[in-house]
Amino acid sequence: MQTFVRMLCALSSEVGLEVTVLGVGPHESHGSSVHFSPVLASVRSESEYVRALKKFVRTRKFRVPEESVVLANAEHYSWALRNLHLPTVLLAHGVVAQTLRIRRGRLSALLFRAFIEPRAIKNARRVICVTDRVREYYTRRYHREPEEKFVSMSIGVELGAFEHRPKGSPRQDFAIDEESSIILFVGRLSPEKNVSLFLAACDYLASSGQKFNAVVVGEGPEGDRLAATLSSRPWLRWIPRTSHDQVLDLMAVANVLAITSTYEGLPIVLLEALGSGLPVVSTDVGRARHFLRGSTGVVVEPDPAAFSRALRDALSARLVKRGSIDPAIRTAIDFRNTARSIATILRQVRDEASARPAVIPHAPQRSSDDKLGGVRMR
């Protein structure tokens, strides 16, 4: 979500938005069309941030310009703002309850579905769904809400970020053999990312005599388990933290990206691989089945042997030339189109709210958004 907010802020002036981001950071900052106001200097957990966000908008003298609209990046952020009586657009990057069930168990998912999710949906004027699957979940579960409230939208990436890559020397920086093939895994090391499937598939590949380096970029609760296997897997490289710029450099020199998740709303890393011209082997999550065919990659079953065969095929295949993105895919993943669509929805909601003075108070209200960059428009 940080990547999404960064891209939206970068294009805010171009699409005619004035944006206030309420998030995590040490200092307040101002730009021509973007203002950042820190809720906390640092945060240890999502729940800590939600509590701080609720307190922030209740106790701080935070004046909202007229005709403001809240763009909330998740249900729990929208829930924290439920008493502000501001028109809200909810951006659903996925089904949060699904992720909670995998990470924290059934009880957490049930509580979220019972108390937070329905209030957020009721409060939202629009719910932007990043895939048709996500929209289908909401329209089925909240069938009493008008269907037009739930809008499918293709979220994109900044295509210019992939030009002239690599800008650095990623093989040298991360001690990767110059001659070896690279299988790349990028993501938070949490249960739903299923890094164990990635490692098992690479074990199969190594046992067949294939020469490669498997590079895992990311950290999280599964990190200790991964670290414990490094000595027994000489082909494995782990990069817990690095910059987004270096991730894009790694994509430029890698041979294939692996996505092994059991659940994803929309893997941004999939779109970044497409923008890089990097083939992808993925489980059936997000929009993988929509994009992956032929030279772009393949969707496979979450089975180590099947995943290993797909990785081997990708390593032996002739790669597409970098930058030769299919025009239809380029249009679908261009974040400029995403920003324009979001701006259109925000204006529609603003106009609808202006026509209902009994719902939106005339007096300035306090507002907020979310940890990773909720957006407010005026």
C-alpha positions in Angstrom: 0.0 0.0 0.0 2.9 2.3 0.5 3.8 2.0 -3.1 0.2 2.9 -4.1 0.1 6.0 -2.0 3.5 7.2 -3.2 2.4 6.8 -6.8 -0.9 8.6 -6.2 0.8 11.5 -4.5 3.3 11.8 -7.4 0.4 12.2 -9.9 -1.9 14.2 -7.7 -1.2 17.5 -9.4 -1.5 15.9 -12.9 -5.0 14.6 -12.2 -6.2 17.7 -10.3 -6.1 16.4 -6.7 -5.0 18.2 -3.5 -4.0 15.4 -1.1 -3.5 15.1 2.6 -1.8 12.0 3.8 -2.1 10.9 7.4 0.5 8.3 8.1 3.6 7.2 10.0 6.7 9.4 10.0 8.8 11.8 12.0 7.9 15.2 10.4 5.1 17.1 8.8 5.8 18.2 5.3 4.1 20.3 2.6 4.3 20.3 -1.2 2.4 22.0 -4.0 -0.5 19.4 -4.0 0.5 17.0 -1.2 0.6 17.5 2.5 1.8 14.9 5.0 0.8 14.9 8.6 2.2 12.2 10.9 -0.2 10.4 13.2 2.8 8.5 14.8 6.5 8.8 14.4 6.8 5.0 14.3 4.5 2.1 14.8 4.8 -1.5 15.9 1.5 -3.0 14.7 -1.6 -2.3 12.7 -3.9 -2.2 15.7 -1.6 0.3 17.4 -1.9 2.6 14.4 -5.7 2.3 14.2 -6.1 3.3 17.8 -3.7 6.2 17.3 -5.6 7.3 14.2 -8.9 7.4 16.0 -7.4 9.4 18.8 -5.6 11.7 16.4 -8.8 12.8 14.6 -10.7 13.1 17.9 -8.2 15.2 19.9 -6.2 17.2 17.3 -7.5 20.5 15.8 -7.5 19.2 12.3 -9.5 21.4 9.9 -10.9 19.9 6.8 -11.3 22.0 3.7 -14.8 22.2 2.2 -15.8 19.4 -0.2 -13.2 17.0 1.2 -13.5 13.3 0.5 -11.7 10.5 2.5 -9.9 7.8 0.6 -9.3 5.0 3.1 -6.8 2.3 2.2 -8.5 -0.5 4.3 -11.7 -1.2 6.2 -10.1 -0.7 9.6 -8.9 2.8 8.7 -12.4 3.7 7.5 -13.8 2.2 10.7 -11.6 4.5 12.7 -13.1 7.5 10.9 -16.7 6.3 11.1 -18.0 9.2 13.3 -16.6 12.0 11.1 -19.6 12.1 8.8 -17.4 12.7 5.8 -18.0 11.1 2.4 -15.6 8.1 2.2 -14.3 6.0 -0.6 -12.9 2.7 0.5 -10.1 1.1 -1.5 -10.2 -2.6 -1.0 -6.8 -4.1 -1.9 -8.2 -7.5 -1.0 -10.4 -9.3 1.5 -8.8 -8.5 4.8 -10.6 -11.2 6.7 -9.0 -13.8 4.4 -5.5 -12.5 5.3 -6.5 -12.4 9.0 -7.6 -16.0 9.0 -4.3 -17.1 7.6 -2.2 -14.9 9.9 -4.1 -14.9 13.2 -6.8 -17.6 12.9 -10.5 -17.9 12.5 -11.5 -15.9 15.5 -9.7 -12.7 14.3 -11.3 -13.1 10.9 -14.8 -13.6 12.4 -14.5 -10.6 14.7 -13.3 -8.4 11.8 -16.3 -9.6 9.6 -18.7 -9.1 12.4 -17.8 -5.6 13.6 -15.3 -3.7 11.4 -16.0 -4.7 7.8 -19.8 -4.1 7.8 -19.5 -0.7 9.3 -16.8 0.3 6.9 -18.9 -0.9 3.9 -22.0 0.9 5.2 -20.0 4.1 5.7 -18.5 4.1 2.2 -20.0 5.9 -0.7 -17.9 3.7 -3.1 -15.8 0.6 -2.6 -13.0 0.3 -5.2 -12.2 -3.4 -5.6 -8.8 -4.2 -7.1 -10.0 -7.4 -8.8 -13.3 -8.9 -9.9 -12.9 -11.6 -7.3 -12.8 -8.9 -4.5 -15.9 -7.2 -5.9 -17.7 -10.6 -6.1 -16.9 -11.1 -2.4 -18.4 -7.8 -1.4 -21.5 -7.9 -3.7 -22.4 -11.4 -2.4 -21.8 -10.6 1.3 -23.5 -7.2 1.2 -26.2 -7.9 -1.3 -28.5 -5.3 0.2 -26.1 -2.6 -0.8 -26.5 -1.2 -4.4 -24.3 -3.1 -6.8 -23.0 0.1 -8.3 -21.4 1.0 -4.9 -18.7 -1.7 -5.7 -16.4 -0.7 -8.5 -13.8 -2.9 -10.1 -10.6 -1.1 -10.9 -7.3 -2.2 -12.3 -4.5 -0.8 -10.1 -1.3 0.0 -12.0 2.3 0.8 -11.5 4.6 3.6 -12.5 5.9 2.5 -15.9 8.7 5.0 -16.0 10.3 3.4 -13.0 11.4 0.4 -15.1 13.3 2.4 -17.7 17.1 2.2 -17.9 17.4 -0.7 -15.5 19.5 -1.8 -13.8 20.8 1.5 -12.5 23.1 -0.1 -10.0 25.0 -3.4 -9.7 22.6 -5.8 -8.0 24.6 -9.0 -8.5 27.7 -7.4 -7.0 25.7 -5.6 -4.2 24.0 -8.9 -3.0 26.9 -11.4 -3.8 25.0 -13.2 -6.6 27.1 -15.2 -9.0 27.5 -13.3 -12.3 26.8 -16.4 -14.4 23.9 -17.9 -12.5 20.2 -17.7 -13.3 18.2 -15.8 -10.7 14.8 -16.9 -9.3 13.3 -13.9 -7.4 10.8 -13.9 -4.6 9.7 -10.5 -3.3 7.2 -10.1 -0.4 6.5 -10.0 3.3 7.5 -13.2 4.9 4.1 -13.9 6.4 2.1 -17.2 6.3 -0.1 -16.2 3.3 3.0 -15.6 1.1 3.8 -19.3 1.5 7.6 -19.0 1.2 7.8 -22.7 2.2 6.4 -23.6 -1.2 9.0 -21.5 -2.9 11.8 -23.2 -0.9 10.4 -26.7 -1.6 10.1 -26.0 -5.3 13.7 -24.7 -5.4 14.8 -27.8 -3.5 13.3 -29.9 -6.3 15.1 -27.8 -8.8 18.5 -28.0 -7.1 18.2 -31.8 -6.8 17.8 -32.0 -10.6 21.2 -30.4 -11.1 19.9 -27.0 -12.2 22.3 -24.1 -11.4 20.7 -21.0 -10.0 20.4 -18.5 -7.2 17.1 -18.1 -5.4 16.9 -14.6 -4.0 14.3 -13.8 -1.3 13.6 -10.1 -0.7 11.5 -9.3 2.4 11.1 -9.8 6.1 8.4 -10.9 8.5 7.4 -13.5 11.0 8.7 -16.4 8.8 12.1 -14.8 8.6 13.7 -16.8 11.4 12.7 -20.0 9.8 14.1 -18.9 6.5 17.4 -17.8 8.1 17.8 -21.2 9.7 17.9 -22.9 6.3 20.5 -20.7 4.7 23.5 -22.9 5.6 21.9 -26.0 4.1 20.9 -24.2 0.9 24.0 -22.7 -0.8 21.9 -21.4 -3.7 19.7 -19.3 -1.4 20.2 -15.5 -0.8 18.1 -13.6 1.7 17.8 -9.8 1.6 15.6 -8.8 4.5 15.6 -5.1 3.7 16.5 -3.1 0.7 15.1 -0.1 -1.2 12.4 -0.3 -3.8 14.9 1.0 -6.4 17.1 -2.0 -5.7 14.2 -4.4 -6.0 13.5 -3.0 -9.5 17.2 -3.5 -10.3 17.0 -7.1 -9.2 13.9 -7.6 -11.4 16.0 -6.2 -14.3 18.6 -8.9 -14.0 16.5 -11.8 -12.7 15.2 -14.6 -15.0 11.9 -15.3 -13.3 9.7 -14.1 -10.4 8.0 -16.6 -8.2 4.7 -15.8 -6.4 3.6 -18.7 -4.1 0.9 -17.0 -2.1 -2.2 -18.8 -0.8 -4.1 -15.6 -0.9 -3.5 -12.1 -2.4 -5.8 -9.3 -3.3 -3.6 -7.9 -6.0 0.2 -8.6 -5.9 1.8 -5.3 -6.9 5.0 -7.3 -7.4 3.2 -9.1 -10.3 2.5 -5.8 -12.0 6.1 -4.7 -11.4 7.4 -7.9 -13.0 5.1 -7.3 -16.0 6.5 -3.7 -16.3 10.0 -5.1 -16.2 9.4 -7.7 -18.8 10.2 -10.4 -16.2 8.4 -13.7 -16.6 6.3 -14.9 -13.6 5.4 -18.3 -12.2 2.5 -17.8 -9.8 -0.2 -19.6 -7.9 -3.8 -18.6 -8.8 -4.0 -15.3 -6.9 -5.0 -11.8 -7.7 -5.0 -11.1 -11.4 -2.3 -13.7 -12.2 -4.6 -15.7 -14.4 -5.7 -12.6 -16.3 -2.1 -11.5 -17.1 0.1 -14.6 -17.3 0.2 -16.5 -20.5 2.9 -17.2 -23.0 6.0 -15.1 -22.5 4.6 -13.3 -19.5 4.5 -16.4 -17.4 2.2 -19.2 -16.1 -0.2 -20.0 -13.3 0.4 -23.3 -11.6 -1.0 -25.4 -8.8 0.5 -24.9 -5.3 2.5 -28.1 -5.5 6.3 -28.1 -5.1 7.0 -30.5 -8.0 4.6 -28.6 -10.4 6.0 -25.3 -9.3 9.6 -26.5 -9.8 8.8 -27.7 -13.3 7.4 -24.3 -14.2 10.5 -22.6 -12.8 12.7 -24.8 -14.8 10.8 -24.1 -18.0 11.0 -20.4 -17.3 14.8 -20.6 -16.8 15.3 -22.5 -20.0 12.9 -20.4 -22.1 14.1 -17.6 -24.3 13.3 -14.4 -22.5 11.3 -11.6 -24.0 13.3 -8.5 -24.7 13.3 -6.0 -21.8 10.8 -3.2 -22.4 8.8 -5.2 -25.0 5.6 -5.0 -23.1 2.4 -6.0 -24.8 0.5 -2.7 -25.5 -2.7 -4.0 -23.9 -0.8 -5.0 -20.8 1.0 -1.6 -20.7 -2.4 0.2 -20.7 -3.8 -2.1 -18.1 -0.9 -1.6 -15.6 -0.3 2.1 -16.2 -0.9 3.9 -12.9 -1.7 7.1 -14.7 -5.0 5.4 -15.8 -5.5 4.3 -12.2 -5.0 7.8 -10.8 -7.5 9.3 -13.4 -10.1 6.7 -12.5 -9.7 7.3 -8.8 -9.9 11.1 -9.3 -13.1 10.6 -11.3 -14.7 8.6 -8.5 -13.7 11.0 -5.8 -15.3 13.9 -7.7 -18.4 11.9 -8.2 -18.7 11.2 -4.5 -17.9 14.9 -3.7 -20.7 16.0 -6.0 -23.1 13.5 -4.6 -22.3 14.6 -1.0 -22.7 18.3 -1.9 -26.2 17.4 -3.1 -27.0 16.0 0.4 -26.4 18.8 2.9 -28.3 16.9 5.6 -25.7 14.1 5.5 -22.5 16.2 5.2 -22.3 18.9 7.9 -21.5 22.4 6.7 -19.1 23.1 9.6 -15.4 22.1 9.1 -14.9 18.6 10.3 -11.7 16.7 11.4 -10.5 14.1 9.0 -7.9 11.4 8.6 -7.1 8.5 6.4 -4.7 5.6 6.9 -1.3 4.5 8.1 0.1 4.0 4.6 -1.2 7.1 3.1 -4.9 7.6 3.1 -5.8 10.4 0.7 -8.2 13.3 1.1 -9.4 15.3 -1.9 -10.9 18.8 -2.1 
